[in-house]
Tab-separated table of C-alpha atoms and ligand atoms in Angstrom:
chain	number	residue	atom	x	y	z
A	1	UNK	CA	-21.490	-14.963	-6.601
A	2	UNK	CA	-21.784	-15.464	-2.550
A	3	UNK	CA	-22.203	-13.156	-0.255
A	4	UNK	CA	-18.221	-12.048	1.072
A	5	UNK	CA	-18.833	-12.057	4.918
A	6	UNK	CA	-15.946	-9.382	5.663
A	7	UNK	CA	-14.937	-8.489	9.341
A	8	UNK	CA	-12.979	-5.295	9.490
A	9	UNK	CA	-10.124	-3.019	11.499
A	10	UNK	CA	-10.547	0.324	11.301
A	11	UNK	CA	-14.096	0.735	10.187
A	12	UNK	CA	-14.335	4.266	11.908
A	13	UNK	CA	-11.778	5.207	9.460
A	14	UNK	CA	-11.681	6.982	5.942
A	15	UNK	CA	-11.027	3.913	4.433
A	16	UNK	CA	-12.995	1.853	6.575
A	17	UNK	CA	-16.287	4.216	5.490
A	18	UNK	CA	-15.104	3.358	2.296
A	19	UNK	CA	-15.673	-0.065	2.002
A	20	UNK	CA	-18.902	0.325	3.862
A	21	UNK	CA	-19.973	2.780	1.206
A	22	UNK	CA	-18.980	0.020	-1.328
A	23	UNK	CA	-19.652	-3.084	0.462
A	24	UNK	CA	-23.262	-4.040	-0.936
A	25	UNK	CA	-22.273	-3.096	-4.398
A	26	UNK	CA	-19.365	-5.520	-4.305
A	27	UNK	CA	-21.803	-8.477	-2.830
A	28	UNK	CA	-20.296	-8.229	0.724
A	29	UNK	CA	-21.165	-7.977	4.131
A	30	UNK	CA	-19.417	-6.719	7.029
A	31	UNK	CA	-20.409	-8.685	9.845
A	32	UNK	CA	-17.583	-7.331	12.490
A	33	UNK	CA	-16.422	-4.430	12.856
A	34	UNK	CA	-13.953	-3.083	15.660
A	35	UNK	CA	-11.863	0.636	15.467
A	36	UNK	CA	-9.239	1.927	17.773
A	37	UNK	CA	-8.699	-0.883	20.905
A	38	UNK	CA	-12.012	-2.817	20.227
A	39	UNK	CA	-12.005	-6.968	20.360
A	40	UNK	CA	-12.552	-8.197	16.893
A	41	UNK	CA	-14.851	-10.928	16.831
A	42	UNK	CA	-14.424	-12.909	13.980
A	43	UNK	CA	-17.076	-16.020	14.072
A	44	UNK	CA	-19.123	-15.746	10.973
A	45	UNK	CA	-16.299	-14.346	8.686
A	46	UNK	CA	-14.567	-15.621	5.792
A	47	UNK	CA	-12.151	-12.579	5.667
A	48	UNK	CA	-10.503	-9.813	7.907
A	49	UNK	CA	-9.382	-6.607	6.421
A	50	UNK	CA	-7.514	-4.110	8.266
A	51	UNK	CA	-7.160	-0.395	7.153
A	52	UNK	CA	-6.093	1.236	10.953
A	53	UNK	CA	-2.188	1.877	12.105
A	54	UNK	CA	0.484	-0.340	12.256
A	55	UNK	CA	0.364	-0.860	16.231
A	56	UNK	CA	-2.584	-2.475	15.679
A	57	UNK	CA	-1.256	-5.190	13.236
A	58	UNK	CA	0.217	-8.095	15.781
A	59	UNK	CA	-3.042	-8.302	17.122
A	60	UNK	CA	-4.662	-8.456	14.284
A	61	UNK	CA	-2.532	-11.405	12.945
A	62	UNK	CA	-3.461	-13.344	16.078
A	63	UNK	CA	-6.761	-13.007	15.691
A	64	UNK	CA	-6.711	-13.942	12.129
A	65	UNK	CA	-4.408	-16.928	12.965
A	66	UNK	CA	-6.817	-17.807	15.906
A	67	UNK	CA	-9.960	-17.599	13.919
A	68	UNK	CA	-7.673	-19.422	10.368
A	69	UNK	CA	-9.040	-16.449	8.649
A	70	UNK	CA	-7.298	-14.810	5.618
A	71	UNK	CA	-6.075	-11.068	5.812
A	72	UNK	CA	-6.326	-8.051	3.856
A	73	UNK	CA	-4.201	-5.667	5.198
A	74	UNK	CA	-4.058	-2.289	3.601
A	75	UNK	CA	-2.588	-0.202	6.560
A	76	UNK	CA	0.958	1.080	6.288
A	77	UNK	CA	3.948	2.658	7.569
A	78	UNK	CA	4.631	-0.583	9.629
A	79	UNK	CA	8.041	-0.677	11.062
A	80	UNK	CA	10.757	-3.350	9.972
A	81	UNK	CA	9.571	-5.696	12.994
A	82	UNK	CA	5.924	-4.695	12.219
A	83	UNK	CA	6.976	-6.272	8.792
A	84	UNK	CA	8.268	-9.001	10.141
A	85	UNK	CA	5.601	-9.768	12.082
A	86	UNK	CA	2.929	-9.940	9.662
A	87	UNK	CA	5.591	-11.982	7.361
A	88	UNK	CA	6.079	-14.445	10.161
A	89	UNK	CA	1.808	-14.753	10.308
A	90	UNK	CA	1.833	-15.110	6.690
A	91	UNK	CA	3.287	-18.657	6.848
A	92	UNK	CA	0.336	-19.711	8.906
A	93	UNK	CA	-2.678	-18.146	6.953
A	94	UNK	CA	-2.890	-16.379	3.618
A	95	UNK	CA	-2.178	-12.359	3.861
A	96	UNK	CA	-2.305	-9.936	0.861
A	97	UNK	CA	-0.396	-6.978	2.010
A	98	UNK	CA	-0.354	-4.229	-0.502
A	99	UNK	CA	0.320	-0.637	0.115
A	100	UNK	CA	-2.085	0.332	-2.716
A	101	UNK	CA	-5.406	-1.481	-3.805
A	102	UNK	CA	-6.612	0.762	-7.265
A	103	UNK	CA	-5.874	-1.393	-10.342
A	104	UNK	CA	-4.156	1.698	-11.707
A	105	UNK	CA	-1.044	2.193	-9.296
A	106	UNK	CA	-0.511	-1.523	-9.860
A	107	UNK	CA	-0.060	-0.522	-13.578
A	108	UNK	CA	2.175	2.365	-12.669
A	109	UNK	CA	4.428	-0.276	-10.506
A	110	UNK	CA	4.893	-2.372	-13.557
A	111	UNK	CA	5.439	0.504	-15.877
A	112	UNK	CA	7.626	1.853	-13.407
A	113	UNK	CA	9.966	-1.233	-13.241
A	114	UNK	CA	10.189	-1.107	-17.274
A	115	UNK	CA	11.559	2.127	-17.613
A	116	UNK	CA	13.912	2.038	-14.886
A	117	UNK	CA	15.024	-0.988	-17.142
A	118	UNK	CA	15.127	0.864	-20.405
A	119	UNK	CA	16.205	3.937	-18.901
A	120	UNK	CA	18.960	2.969	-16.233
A	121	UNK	CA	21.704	4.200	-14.846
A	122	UNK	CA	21.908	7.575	-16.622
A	123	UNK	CA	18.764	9.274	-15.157
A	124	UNK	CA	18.126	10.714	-12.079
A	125	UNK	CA	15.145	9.263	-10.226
A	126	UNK	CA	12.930	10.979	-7.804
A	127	UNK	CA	9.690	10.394	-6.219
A	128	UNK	CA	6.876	12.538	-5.159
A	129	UNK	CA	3.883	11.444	-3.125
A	130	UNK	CA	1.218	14.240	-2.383
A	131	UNK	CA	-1.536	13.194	0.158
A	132	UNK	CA	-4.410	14.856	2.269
A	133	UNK	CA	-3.174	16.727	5.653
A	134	UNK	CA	-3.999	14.172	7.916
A	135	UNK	CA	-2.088	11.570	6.451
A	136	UNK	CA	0.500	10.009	9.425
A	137	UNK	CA	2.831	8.436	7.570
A	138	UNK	CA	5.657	9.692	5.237
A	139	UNK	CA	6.652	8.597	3.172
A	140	UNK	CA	3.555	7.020	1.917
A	141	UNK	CA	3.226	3.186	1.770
A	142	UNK	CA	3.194	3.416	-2.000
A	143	UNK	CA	6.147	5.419	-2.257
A	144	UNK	CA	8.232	2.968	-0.309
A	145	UNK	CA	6.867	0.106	-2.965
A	146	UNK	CA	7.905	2.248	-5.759
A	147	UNK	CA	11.238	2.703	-4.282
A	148	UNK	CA	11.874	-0.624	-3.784
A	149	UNK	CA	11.133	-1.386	-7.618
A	150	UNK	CA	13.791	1.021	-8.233
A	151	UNK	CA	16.135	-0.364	-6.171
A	152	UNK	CA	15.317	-4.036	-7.139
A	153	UNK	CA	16.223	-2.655	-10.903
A	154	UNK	CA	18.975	-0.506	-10.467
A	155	UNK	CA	20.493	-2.062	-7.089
A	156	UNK	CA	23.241	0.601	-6.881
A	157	UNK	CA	20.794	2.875	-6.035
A	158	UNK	CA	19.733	4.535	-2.260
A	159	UNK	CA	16.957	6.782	-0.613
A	160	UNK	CA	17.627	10.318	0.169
A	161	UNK	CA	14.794	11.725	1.487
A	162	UNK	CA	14.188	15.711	1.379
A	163	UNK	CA	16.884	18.137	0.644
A	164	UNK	CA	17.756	21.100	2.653
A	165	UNK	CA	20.070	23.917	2.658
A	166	UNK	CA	23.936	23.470	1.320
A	167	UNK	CA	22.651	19.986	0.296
A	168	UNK	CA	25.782	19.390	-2.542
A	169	UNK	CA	25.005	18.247	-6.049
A	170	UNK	CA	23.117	15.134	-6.521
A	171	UNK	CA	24.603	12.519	-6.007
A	172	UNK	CA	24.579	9.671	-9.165
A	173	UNK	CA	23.170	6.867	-6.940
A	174	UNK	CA	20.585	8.646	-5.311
A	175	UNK	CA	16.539	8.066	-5.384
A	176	UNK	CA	14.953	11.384	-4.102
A	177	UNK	CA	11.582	10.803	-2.285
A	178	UNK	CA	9.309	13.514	-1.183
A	179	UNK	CA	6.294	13.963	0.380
A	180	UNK	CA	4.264	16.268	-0.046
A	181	UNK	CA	0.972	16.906	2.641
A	182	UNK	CA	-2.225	19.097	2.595
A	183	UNK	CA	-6.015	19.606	1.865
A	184	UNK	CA	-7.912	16.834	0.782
A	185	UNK	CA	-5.868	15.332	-1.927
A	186	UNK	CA	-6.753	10.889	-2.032
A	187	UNK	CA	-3.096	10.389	-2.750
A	188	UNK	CA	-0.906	11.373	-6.138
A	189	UNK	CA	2.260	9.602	-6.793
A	190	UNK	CA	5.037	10.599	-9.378
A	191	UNK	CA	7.992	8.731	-10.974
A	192	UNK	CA	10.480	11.083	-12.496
A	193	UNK	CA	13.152	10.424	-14.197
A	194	UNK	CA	15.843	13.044	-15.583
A	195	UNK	CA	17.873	12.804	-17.998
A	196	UNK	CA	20.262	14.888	-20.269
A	197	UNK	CA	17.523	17.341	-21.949
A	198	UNK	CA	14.295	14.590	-21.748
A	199	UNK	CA	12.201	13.886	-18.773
A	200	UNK	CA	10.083	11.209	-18.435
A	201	UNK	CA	7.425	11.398	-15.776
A	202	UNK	CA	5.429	8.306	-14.789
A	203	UNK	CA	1.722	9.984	-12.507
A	204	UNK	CA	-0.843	8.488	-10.704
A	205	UNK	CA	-3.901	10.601	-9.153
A	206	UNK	CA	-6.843	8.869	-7.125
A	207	UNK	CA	-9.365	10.845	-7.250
A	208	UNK	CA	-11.234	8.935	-4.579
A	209	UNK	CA	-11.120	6.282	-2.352
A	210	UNK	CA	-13.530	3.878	-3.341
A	211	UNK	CA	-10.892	2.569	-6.117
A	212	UNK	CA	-9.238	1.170	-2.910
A	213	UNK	CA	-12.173	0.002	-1.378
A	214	UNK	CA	-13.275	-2.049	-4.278
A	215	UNK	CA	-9.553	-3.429	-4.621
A	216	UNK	CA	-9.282	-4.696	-1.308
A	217	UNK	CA	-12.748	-5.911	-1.200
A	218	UNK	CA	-11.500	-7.688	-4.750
A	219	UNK	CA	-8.511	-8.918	-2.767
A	220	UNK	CA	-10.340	-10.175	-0.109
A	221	UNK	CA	-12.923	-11.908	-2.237
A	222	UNK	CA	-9.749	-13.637	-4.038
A	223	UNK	CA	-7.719	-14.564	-0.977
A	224	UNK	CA	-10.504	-16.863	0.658
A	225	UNK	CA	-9.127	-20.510	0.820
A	226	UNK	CA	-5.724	-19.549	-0.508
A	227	UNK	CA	-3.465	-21.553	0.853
A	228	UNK	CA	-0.790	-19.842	3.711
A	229	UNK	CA	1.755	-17.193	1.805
A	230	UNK	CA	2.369	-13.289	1.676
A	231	UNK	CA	0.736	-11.990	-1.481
A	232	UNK	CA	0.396	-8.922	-3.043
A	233	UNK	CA	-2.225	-7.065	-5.554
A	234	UNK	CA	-0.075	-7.898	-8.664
A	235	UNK	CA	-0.536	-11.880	-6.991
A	236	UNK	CA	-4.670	-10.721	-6.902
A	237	UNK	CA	-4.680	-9.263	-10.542
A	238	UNK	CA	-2.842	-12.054	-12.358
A	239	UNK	CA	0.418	-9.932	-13.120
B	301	LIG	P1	-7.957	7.072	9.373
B	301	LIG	O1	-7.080	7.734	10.373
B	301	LIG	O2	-9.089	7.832	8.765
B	301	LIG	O3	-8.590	5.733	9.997
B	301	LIG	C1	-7.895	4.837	10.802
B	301	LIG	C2	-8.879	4.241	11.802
B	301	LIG	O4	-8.175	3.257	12.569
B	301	LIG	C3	-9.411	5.286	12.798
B	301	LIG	O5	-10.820	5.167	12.886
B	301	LIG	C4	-8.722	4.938	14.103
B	301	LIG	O6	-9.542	5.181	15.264
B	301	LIG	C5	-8.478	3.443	13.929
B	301	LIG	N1	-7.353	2.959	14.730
B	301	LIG	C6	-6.205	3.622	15.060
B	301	LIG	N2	-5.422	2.841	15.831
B	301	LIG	C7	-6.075	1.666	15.944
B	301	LIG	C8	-5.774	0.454	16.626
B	301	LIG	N3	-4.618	0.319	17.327
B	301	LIG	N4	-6.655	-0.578	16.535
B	301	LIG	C9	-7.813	-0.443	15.831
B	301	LIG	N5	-8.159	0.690	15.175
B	301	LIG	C10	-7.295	1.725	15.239
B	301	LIG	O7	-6.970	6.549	8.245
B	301	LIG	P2	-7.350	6.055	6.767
B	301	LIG	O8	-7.149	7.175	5.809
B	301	LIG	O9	-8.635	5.301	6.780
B	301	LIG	O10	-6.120	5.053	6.498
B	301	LIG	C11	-5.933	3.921	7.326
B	301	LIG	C12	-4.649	3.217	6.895
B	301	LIG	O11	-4.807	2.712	5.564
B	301	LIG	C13	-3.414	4.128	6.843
B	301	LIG	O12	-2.279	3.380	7.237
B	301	LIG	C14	-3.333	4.504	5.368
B	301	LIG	O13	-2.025	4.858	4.958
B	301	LIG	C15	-3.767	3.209	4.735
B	301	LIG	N6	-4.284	3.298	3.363
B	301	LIG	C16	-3.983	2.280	2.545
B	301	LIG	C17	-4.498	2.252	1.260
B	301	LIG	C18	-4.207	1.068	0.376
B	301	LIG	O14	-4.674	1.027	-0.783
B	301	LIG	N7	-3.457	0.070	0.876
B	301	LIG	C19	-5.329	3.298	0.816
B	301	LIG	C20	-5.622	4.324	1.685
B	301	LIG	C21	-5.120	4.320	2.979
């Protein structure tokens, strides 16, 4: 296996001292670097993988369009136009866009698109996310994904997010999603769905980063020389 020459956004970051702390061990190199309002320079790299903010992500997509280099990006909380945007870049290079690298949320996506299909209409379905206090976005990126496997399955369905005070009875065709912020915590993410006397609860815990570090380093590995197209990690892992 070759050397992955990696260039990356947001390498002052949490995440970004992630995949430094990973990089050698995964037979990559990160031969550019840039955090907040630094020039990326992206001669020399195969791949660029952005973990920053979302205002950074139209000029990352130029530069990566520029330079005809693939993208990783992991940020989120992108607006719809943010979205958009990276869509739009996604027809001229290859992007893998996933809210969540670690192998095991993909496996809770897929499990949670199963039971929403076995389980329906007739349970209530709420979502928890719990992250570290510095987190700044809510909901979390993940959260949103899950959501919109709910909604793909049971298309009746729509968001309510948080309750408060004389809030009524729940509503049939509601998905609750809450978000829940403080210490340290990687990032926990709950399924639950309530029925008449039997709960099923579908939990994921990271217990550290480096499970996304070595994902996106996996997707970035896989996305070199992929031909121009929006993928995700379940397009990475074979799923
Ligand atoms: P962080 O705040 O620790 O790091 C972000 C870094 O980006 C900082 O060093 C900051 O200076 C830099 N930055 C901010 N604005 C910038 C800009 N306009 N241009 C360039 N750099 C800029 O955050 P983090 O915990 O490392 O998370 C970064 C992003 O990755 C967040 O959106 C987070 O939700 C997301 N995330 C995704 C996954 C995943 O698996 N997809 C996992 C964890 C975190």
């Amino acid at each position: 296996m070759t050397k992955l020459r990696i260039a990356l956004v947001g390498a002052a970051g949490r995440m970004g001292q992630a995949i430094a702390d990973v990089a050698a061990s995964e037979n990559a190199e990160i031969v550019a670097k840039s955090d907040l309002g630094d020039e990326i320079a992206l001669a020399g790299a195969e791949v660029l993988i952005d973990f920053s903010h979302p205002d950074a992500s139209r000029s990352i997509c130029d530069s990566a369009i520029k330079s005809k280099v693939p993208l990783v990006m992991g940020t989120t909380g992108h607006s719809t136009k943010q979205r958009d945007e990276i869509a739009a870049a996604a027809k001229q290079i290859a992007v893998v866009f996933a809210s969540n690298f670690s192998v095991g949320i993909n496996a809770l996506l897929a499990l949670t698109e199963r039971a929403a299909k076995i389980l329906g209409d007739d349970f209530d379905l709420e979502i928890v996310e719990v992250h570290h206090r510095m987190k700044k976005d809510a909901p979390s990126g993940t959260a949103k994904t899950l959501a919109e496997i709910l909604q793909r399955a049971l298309p009746t369905k729509n968001l309510r997010h948080g309750r408060e005070g004389i809030s009524g009875e729940r509503e049939k065709s509601e998905i609750g999603i809450h978000s829940v912020r403080g210490g340290d915590v990687v990032g926990d993410h709950t399924v639950i769905f309530a029925g008449q006397g039997e709960r099923v609860e579908l939990t994921h815990r990271a217990g550290s980063r480096e499970t996304f570090a070595r994902g996106a380093l996996r997707a970035a590995r896989w996305v070199v020389g992929k031909p121009a197209g929006l993928y995700d990690m379940r397009n990475v892992l074979g799923l």
